[in-house]
PDB file of C-alpha atoms in Angstrom:
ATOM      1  CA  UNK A   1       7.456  48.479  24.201  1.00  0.00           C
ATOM      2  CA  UNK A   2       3.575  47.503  25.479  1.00  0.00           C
ATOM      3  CA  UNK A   3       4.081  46.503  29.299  1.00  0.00           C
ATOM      4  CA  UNK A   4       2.547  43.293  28.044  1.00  0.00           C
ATOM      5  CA  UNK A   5       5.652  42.516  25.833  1.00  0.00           C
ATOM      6  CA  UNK A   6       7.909  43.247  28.558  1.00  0.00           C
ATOM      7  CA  UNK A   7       6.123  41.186  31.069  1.00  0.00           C
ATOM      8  CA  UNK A   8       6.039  37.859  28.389  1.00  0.00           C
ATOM      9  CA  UNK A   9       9.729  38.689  27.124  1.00  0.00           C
ATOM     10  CA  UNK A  10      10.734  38.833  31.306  1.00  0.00           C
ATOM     11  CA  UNK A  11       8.655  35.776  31.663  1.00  0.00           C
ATOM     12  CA  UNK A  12      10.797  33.909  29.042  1.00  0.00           C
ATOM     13  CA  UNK A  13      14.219  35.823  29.894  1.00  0.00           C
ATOM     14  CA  UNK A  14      13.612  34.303  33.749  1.00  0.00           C
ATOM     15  CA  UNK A  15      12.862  30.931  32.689  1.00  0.00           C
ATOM     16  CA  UNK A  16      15.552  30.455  30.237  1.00  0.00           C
ATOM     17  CA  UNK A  17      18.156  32.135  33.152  1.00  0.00           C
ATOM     18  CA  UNK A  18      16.397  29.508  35.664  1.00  0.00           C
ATOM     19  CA  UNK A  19      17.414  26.480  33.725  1.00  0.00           C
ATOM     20  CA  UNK A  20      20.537  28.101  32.554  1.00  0.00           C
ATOM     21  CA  UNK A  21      21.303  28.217  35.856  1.00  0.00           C
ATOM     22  CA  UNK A  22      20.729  25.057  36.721  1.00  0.00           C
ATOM     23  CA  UNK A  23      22.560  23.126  33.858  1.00  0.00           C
ATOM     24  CA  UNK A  24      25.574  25.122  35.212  1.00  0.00           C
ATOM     25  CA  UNK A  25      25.090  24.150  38.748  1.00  0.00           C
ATOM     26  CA  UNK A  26      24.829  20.302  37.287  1.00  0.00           C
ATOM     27  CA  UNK A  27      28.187  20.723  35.147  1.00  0.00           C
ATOM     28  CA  UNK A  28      29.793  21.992  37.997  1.00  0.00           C
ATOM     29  CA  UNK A  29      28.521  19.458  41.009  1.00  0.00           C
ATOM     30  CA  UNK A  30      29.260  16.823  38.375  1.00  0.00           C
ATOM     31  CA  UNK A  31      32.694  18.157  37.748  1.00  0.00           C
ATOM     32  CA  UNK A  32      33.639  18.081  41.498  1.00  0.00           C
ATOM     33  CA  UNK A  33      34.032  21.628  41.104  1.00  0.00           C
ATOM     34  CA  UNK A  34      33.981  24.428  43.950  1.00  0.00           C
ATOM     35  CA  UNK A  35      30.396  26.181  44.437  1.00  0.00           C
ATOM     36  CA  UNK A  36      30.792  29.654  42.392  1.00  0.00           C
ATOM     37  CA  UNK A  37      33.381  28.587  40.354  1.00  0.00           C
ATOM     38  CA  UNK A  38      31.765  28.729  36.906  1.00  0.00           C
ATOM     39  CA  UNK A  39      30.161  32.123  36.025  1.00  0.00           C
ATOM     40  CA  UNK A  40      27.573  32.261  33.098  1.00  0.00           C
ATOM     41  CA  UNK A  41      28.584  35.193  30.936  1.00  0.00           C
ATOM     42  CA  UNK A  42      25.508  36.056  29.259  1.00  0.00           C
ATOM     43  CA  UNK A  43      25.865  37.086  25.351  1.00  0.00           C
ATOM     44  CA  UNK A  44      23.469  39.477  24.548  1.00  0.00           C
ATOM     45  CA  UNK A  45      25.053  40.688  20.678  1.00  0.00           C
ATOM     46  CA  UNK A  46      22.698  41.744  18.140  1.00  0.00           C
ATOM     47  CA  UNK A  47      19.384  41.598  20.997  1.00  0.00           C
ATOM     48  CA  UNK A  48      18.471  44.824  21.819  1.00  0.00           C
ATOM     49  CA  UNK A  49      19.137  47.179  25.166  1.00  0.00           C
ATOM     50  CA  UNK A  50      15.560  46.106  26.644  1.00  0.00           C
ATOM     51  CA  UNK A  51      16.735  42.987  26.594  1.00  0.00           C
ATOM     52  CA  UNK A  52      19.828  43.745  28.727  1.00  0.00           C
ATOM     53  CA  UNK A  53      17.270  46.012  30.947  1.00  0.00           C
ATOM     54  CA  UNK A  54      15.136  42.879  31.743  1.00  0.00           C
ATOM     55  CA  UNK A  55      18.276  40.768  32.204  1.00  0.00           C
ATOM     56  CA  UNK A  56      20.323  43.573  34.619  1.00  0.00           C
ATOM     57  CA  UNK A  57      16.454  43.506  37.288  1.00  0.00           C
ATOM     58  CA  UNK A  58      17.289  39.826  36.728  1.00  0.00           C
ATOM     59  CA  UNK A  59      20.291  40.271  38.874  1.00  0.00           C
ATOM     60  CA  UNK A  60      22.695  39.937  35.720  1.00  0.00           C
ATOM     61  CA  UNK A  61      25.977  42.043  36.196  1.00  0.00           C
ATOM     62  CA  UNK A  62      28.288  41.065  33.162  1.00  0.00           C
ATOM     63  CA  UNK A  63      27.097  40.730  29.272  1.00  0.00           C
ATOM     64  CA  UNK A  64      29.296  39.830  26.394  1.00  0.00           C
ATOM     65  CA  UNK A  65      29.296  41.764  22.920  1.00  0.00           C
ATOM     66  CA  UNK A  66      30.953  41.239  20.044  1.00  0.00           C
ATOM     67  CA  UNK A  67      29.879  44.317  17.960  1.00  0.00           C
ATOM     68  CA  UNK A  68      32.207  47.628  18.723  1.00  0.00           C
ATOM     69  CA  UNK A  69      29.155  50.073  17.052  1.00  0.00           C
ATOM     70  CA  UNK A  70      26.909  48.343  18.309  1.00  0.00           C
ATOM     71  CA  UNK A  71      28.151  47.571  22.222  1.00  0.00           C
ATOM     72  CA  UNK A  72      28.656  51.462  22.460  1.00  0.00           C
ATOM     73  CA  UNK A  73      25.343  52.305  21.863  1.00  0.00           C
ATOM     74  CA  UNK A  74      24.406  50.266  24.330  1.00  0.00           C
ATOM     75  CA  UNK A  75      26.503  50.795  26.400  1.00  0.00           C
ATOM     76  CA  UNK A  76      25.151  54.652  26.253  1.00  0.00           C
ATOM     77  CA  UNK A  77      21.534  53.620  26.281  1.00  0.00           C
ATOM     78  CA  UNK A  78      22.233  51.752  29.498  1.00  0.00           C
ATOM     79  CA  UNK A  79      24.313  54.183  30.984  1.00  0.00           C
ATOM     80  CA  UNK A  80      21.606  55.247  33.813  1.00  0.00           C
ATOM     81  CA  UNK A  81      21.500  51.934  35.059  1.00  0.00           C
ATOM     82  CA  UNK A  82      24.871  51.753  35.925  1.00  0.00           C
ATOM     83  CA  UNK A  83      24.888  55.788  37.605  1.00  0.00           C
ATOM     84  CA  UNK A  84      22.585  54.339  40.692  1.00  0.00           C
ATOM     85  CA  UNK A  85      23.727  54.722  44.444  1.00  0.00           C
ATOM     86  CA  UNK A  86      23.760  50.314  44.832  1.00  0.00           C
ATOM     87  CA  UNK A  87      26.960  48.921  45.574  1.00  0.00           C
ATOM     88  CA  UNK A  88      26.513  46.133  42.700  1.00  0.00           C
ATOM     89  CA  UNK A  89      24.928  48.900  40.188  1.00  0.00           C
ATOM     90  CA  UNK A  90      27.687  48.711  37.747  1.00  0.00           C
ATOM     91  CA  UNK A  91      27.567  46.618  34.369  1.00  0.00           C
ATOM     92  CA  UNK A  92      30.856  44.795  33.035  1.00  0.00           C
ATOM     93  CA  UNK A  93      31.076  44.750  29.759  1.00  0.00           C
ATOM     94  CA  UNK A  94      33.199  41.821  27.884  1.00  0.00           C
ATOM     95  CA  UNK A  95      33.983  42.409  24.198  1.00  0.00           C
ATOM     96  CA  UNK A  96      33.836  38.785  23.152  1.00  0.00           C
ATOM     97  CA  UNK A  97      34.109  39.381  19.315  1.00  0.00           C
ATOM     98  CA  UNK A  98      37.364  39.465  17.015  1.00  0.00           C
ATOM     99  CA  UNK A  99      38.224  43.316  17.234  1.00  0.00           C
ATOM    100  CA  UNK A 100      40.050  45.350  14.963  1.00  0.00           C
ATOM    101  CA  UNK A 101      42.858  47.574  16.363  1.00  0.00           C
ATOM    102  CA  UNK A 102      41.384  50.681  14.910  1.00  0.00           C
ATOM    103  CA  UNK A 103      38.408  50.013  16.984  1.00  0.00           C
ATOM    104  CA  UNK A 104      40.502  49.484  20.527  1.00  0.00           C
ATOM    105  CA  UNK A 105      40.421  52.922  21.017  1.00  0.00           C
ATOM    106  CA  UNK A 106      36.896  53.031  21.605  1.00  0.00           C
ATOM    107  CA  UNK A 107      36.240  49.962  23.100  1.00  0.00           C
ATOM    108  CA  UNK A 108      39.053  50.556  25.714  1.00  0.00           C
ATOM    109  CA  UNK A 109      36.736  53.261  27.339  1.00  0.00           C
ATOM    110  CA  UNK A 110      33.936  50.892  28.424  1.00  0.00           C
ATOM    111  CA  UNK A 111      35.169  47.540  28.513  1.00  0.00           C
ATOM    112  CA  UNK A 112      36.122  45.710  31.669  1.00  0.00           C
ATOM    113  CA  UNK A 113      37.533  42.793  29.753  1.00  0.00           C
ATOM    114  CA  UNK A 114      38.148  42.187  26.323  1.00  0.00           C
ATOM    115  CA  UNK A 115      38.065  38.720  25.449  1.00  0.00           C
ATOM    116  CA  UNK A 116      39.772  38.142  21.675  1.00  0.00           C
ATOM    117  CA  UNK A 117      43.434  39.718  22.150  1.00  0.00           C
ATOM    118  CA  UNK A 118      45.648  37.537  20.158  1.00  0.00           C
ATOM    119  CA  UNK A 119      48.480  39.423  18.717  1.00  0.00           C
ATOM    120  CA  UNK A 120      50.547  42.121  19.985  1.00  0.00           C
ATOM    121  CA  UNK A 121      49.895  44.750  17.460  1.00  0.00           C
ATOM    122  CA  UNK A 122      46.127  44.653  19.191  1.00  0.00           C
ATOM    123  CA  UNK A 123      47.671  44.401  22.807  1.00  0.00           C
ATOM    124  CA  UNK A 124      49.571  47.210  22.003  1.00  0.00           C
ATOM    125  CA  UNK A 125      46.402  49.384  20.513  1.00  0.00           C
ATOM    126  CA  UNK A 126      44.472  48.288  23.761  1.00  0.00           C
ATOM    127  CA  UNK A 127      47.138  49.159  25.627  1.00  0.00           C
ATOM    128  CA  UNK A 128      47.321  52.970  24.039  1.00  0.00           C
ATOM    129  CA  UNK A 129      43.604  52.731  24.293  1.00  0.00           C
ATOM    130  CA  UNK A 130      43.841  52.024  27.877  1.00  0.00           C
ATOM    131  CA  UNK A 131      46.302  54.432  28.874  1.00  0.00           C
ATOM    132  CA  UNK A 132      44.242  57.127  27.548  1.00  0.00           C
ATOM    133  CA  UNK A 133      41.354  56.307  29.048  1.00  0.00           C
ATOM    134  CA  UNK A 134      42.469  56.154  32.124  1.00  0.00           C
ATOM    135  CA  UNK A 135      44.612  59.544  32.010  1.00  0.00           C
ATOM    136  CA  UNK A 136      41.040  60.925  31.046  1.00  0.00           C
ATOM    137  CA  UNK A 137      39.304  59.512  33.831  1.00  0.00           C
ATOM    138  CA  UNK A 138      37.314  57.946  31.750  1.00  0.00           C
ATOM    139  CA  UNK A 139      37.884  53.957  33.461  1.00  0.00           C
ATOM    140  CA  UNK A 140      39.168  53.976  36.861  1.00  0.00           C
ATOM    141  CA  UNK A 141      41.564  50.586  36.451  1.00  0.00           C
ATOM    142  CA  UNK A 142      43.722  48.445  33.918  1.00  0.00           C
ATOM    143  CA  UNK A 143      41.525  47.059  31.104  1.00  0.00           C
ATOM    144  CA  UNK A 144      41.324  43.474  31.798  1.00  0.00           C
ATOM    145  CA  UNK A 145      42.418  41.049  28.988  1.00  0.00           C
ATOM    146  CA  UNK A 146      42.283  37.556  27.995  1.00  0.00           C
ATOM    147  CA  UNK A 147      44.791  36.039  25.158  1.00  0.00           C
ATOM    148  CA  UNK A 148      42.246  34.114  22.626  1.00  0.00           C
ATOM    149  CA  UNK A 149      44.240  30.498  21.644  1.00  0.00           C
ATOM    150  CA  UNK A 150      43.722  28.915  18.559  1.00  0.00           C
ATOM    151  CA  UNK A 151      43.214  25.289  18.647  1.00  0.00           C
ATOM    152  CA  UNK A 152      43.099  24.926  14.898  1.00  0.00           C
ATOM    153  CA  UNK A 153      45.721  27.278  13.669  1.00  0.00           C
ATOM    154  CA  UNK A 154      42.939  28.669  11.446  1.00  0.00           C
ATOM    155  CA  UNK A 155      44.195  32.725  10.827  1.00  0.00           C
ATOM    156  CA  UNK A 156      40.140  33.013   9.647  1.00  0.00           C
ATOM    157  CA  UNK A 157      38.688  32.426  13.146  1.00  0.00           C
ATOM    158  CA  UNK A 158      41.159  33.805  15.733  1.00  0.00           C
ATOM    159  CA  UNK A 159      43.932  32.956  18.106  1.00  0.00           C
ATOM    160  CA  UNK A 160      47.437  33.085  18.820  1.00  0.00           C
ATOM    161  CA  UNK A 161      49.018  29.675  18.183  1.00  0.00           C
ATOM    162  CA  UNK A 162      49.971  27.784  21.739  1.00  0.00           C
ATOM    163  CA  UNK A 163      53.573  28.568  20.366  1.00  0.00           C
ATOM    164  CA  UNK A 164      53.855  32.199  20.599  1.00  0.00           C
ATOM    165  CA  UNK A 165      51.316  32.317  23.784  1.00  0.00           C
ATOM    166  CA  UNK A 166      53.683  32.798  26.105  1.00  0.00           C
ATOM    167  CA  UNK A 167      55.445  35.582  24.492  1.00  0.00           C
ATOM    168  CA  UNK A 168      52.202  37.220  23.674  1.00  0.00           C
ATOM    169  CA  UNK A 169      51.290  37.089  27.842  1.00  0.00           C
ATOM    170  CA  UNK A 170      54.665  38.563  29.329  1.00  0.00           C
ATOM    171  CA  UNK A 171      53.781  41.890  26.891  1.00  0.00           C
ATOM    172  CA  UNK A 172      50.268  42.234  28.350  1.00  0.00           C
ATOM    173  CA  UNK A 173      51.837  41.223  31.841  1.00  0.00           C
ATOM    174  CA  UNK A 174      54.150  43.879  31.386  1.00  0.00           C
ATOM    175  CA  UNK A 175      51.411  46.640  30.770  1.00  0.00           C
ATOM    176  CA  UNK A 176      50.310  49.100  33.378  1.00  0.00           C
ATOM    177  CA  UNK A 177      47.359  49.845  31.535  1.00  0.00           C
ATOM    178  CA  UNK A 178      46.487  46.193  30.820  1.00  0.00           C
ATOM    179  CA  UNK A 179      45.577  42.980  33.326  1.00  0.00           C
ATOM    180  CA  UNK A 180      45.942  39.608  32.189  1.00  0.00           C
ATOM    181  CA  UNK A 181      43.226  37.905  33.506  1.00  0.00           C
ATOM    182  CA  UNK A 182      43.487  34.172  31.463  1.00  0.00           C
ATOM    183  CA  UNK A 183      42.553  32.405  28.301  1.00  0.00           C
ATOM    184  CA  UNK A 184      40.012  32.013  25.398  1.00  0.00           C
ATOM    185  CA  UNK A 185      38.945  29.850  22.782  1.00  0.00           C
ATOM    186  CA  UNK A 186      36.546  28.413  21.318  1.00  0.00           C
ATOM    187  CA  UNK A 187      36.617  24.733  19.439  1.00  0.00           C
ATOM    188  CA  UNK A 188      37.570  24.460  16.128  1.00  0.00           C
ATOM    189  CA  UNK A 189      34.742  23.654  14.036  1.00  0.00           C
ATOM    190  CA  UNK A 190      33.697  19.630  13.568  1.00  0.00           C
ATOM    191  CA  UNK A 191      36.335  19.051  16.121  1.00  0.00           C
ATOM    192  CA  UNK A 192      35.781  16.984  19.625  1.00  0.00           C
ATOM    193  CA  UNK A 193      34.812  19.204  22.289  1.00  0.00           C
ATOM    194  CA  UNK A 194      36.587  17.287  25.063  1.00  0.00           C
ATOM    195  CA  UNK A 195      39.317  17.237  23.247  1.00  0.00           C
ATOM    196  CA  UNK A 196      39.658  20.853  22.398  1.00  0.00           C
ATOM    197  CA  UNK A 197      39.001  21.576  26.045  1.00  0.00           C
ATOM    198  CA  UNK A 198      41.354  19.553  27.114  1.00  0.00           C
ATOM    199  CA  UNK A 199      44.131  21.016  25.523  1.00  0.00           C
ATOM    200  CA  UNK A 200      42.785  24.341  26.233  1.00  0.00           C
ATOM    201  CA  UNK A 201      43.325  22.933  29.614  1.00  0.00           C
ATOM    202  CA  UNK A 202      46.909  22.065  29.352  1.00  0.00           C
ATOM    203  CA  UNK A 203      48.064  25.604  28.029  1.00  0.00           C
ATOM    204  CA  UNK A 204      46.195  27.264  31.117  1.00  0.00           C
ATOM    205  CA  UNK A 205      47.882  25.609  33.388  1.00  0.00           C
ATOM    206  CA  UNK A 206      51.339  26.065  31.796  1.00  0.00           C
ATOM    207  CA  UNK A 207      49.905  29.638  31.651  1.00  0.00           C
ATOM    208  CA  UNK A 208      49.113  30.443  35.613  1.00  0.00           C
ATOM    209  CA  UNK A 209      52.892  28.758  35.985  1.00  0.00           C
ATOM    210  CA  UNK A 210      54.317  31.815  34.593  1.00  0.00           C
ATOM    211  CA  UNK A 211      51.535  34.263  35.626  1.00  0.00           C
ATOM    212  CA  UNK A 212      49.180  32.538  38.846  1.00  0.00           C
ATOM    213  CA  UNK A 213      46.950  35.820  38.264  1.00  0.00           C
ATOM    214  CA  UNK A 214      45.529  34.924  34.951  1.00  0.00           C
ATOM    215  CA  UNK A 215      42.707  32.546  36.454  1.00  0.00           C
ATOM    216  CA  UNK A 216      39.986  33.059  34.002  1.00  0.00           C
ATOM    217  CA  UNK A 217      39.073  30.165  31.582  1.00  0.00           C
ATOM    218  CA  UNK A 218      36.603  31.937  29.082  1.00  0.00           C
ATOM    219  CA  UNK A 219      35.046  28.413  27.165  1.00  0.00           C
ATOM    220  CA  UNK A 220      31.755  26.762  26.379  1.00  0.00           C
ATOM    221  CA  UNK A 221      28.825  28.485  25.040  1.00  0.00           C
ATOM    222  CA  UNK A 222      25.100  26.966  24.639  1.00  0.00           C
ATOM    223  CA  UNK A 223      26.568  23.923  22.957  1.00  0.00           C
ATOM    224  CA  UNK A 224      29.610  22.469  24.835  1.00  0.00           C
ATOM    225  CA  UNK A 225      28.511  23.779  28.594  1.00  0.00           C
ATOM    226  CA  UNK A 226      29.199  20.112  30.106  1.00  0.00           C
ATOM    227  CA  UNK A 227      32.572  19.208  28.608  1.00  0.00           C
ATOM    228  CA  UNK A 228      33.593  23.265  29.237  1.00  0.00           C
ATOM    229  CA  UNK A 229      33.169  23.071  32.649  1.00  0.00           C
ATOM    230  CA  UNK A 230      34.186  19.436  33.418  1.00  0.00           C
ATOM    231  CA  UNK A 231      37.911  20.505  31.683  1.00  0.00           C
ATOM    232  CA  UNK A 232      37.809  23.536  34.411  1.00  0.00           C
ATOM    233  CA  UNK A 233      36.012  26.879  32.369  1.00  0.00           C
ATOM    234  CA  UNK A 234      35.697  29.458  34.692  1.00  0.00           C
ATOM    235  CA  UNK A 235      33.291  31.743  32.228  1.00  0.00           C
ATOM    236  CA  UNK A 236      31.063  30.148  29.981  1.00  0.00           C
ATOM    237  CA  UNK A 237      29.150  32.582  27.557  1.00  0.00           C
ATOM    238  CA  UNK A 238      26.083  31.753  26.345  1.00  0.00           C
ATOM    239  CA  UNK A 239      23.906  33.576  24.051  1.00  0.00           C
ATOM    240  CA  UNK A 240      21.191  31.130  22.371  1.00  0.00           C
ATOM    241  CA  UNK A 241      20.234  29.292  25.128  1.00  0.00           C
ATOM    242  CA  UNK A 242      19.722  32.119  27.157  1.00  0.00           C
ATOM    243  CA  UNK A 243      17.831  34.606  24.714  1.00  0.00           C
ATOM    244  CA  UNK A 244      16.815  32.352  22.051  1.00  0.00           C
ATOM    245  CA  UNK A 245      16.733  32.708  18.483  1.00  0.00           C
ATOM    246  CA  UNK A 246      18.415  36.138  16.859  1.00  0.00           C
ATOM    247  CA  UNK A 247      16.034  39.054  16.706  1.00  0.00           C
ATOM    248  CA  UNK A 248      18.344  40.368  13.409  1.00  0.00           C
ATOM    249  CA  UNK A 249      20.649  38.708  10.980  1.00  0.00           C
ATOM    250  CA  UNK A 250      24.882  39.325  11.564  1.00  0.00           C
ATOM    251  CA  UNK A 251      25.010  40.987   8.339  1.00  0.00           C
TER     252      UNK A 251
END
């Protein structure tokens, strides 16, 4: 890429992070939340590994993917970054997308949390995926896991159903290879985004009664920042807003 495109695409990157930012900082401050309790997660999915480049010398650590081909070749294109001799070098990488358990395997090498686990036939393929990984010294700690909720009880778009959530968290829990670090979900579709937060809301907190370490509250994404963070979203991940409109189609 002409140092002239990566100047103007830096340019743009930085100002869209700037007021990114910022609209967090308002959600929170208007939430009566604690400073640094919100983290943007940025979603960088089907932009390419310059992109992630310009965002990492932005100070970004963390970037979401939803794409198992495609989040390993980036995460091998990007490798270098994360080999330097700085204490905050390394990259985490979520897996925010729906993920197939023949694919856990793979994505249990470079993932520090996987965001979509909502049955136990995938917690148990993480967990194998896991194990292995870390017997190869290929990770150095538990993959990290959140339990994605369905709000709609729609099998098409993801979830465990509140009902069998808290079955679904004592099996992670019980893994050496996995961490349960919170919740997921995103709103059903047409549906009130308070509303859906709010109940999101309830089922965490009935969550951290029977495991205080799962703290996370992955919710909101370039739409729904406000109302994420007012019902207590600890990770909102944000794609659009942040990088603007998709360089390639999904297909």
């Amino acid at each position: 890429m002409a140092e002239s495109t990566v100047a103007s695409r830096t340019a743009e990157l930085s100002a869209r992070l700037d007021g990114l930012l910022a609209r967090i900082e308002a959600a929170r401050v208007a939430a009566g939340r604690e400073p640094g309790s919100v983290r943007l997660l940025p979603v960088t999915k089907f932009f390419p590994a310059r992109d992630i480049e310009i965002l990492y010398r932005l100070g970004r650590r963390e970037f979401g993917e939803s794409r198992e081909q495609e989040a390993t070749a980036k995460v091998a294109d990007l490798r270098a970054l994360a080999s330097s001799d700085e204490a905050d070098s390394a990259i985490a990488w979520h897996m925010i997308g729906r993920l197939q358990r023949n694919k856990a395997r793979v994505v249990a090498r470079w993932a520090h949390t996987v965001h979509s686990v909502d049955s136990e036939r995938l917690a148990t393929a993480l967990d194998a995926g896991a194990r292995a990984a870390l017997d190869a010294g290929e990770r150095a700690e538990p993959l990290r896991v959140l339990l994605q909720v369905s709000l709609d009880a729609d099998p098409g778009r993801g979830g465990v159903v509140p009902e069998e959530l808290d079955r679904l968290a004592d099996g992670v829990a019980e893994s050496a290879s996995l961490r349960l670090g919170g919740l997921m979900a995103i709103p059903p579709l047409d549906a009130d985004a308070d509303s859906a937060f709010a109940r999101l809301a309830s089922l965490h907190t009935s969550l951290l009664g029977r495991h205080p370490g799962a703290t996370e509250l992955s919710a909101g994404m370039s739409g729904d920042i406000e109302q994420a963070v007012e019902h207590g979203s600890t990770c909102v991940r944000v794609g659009t807003a942040l990088m603007g409109p998709r360089p390639i189609t999904s297909a």
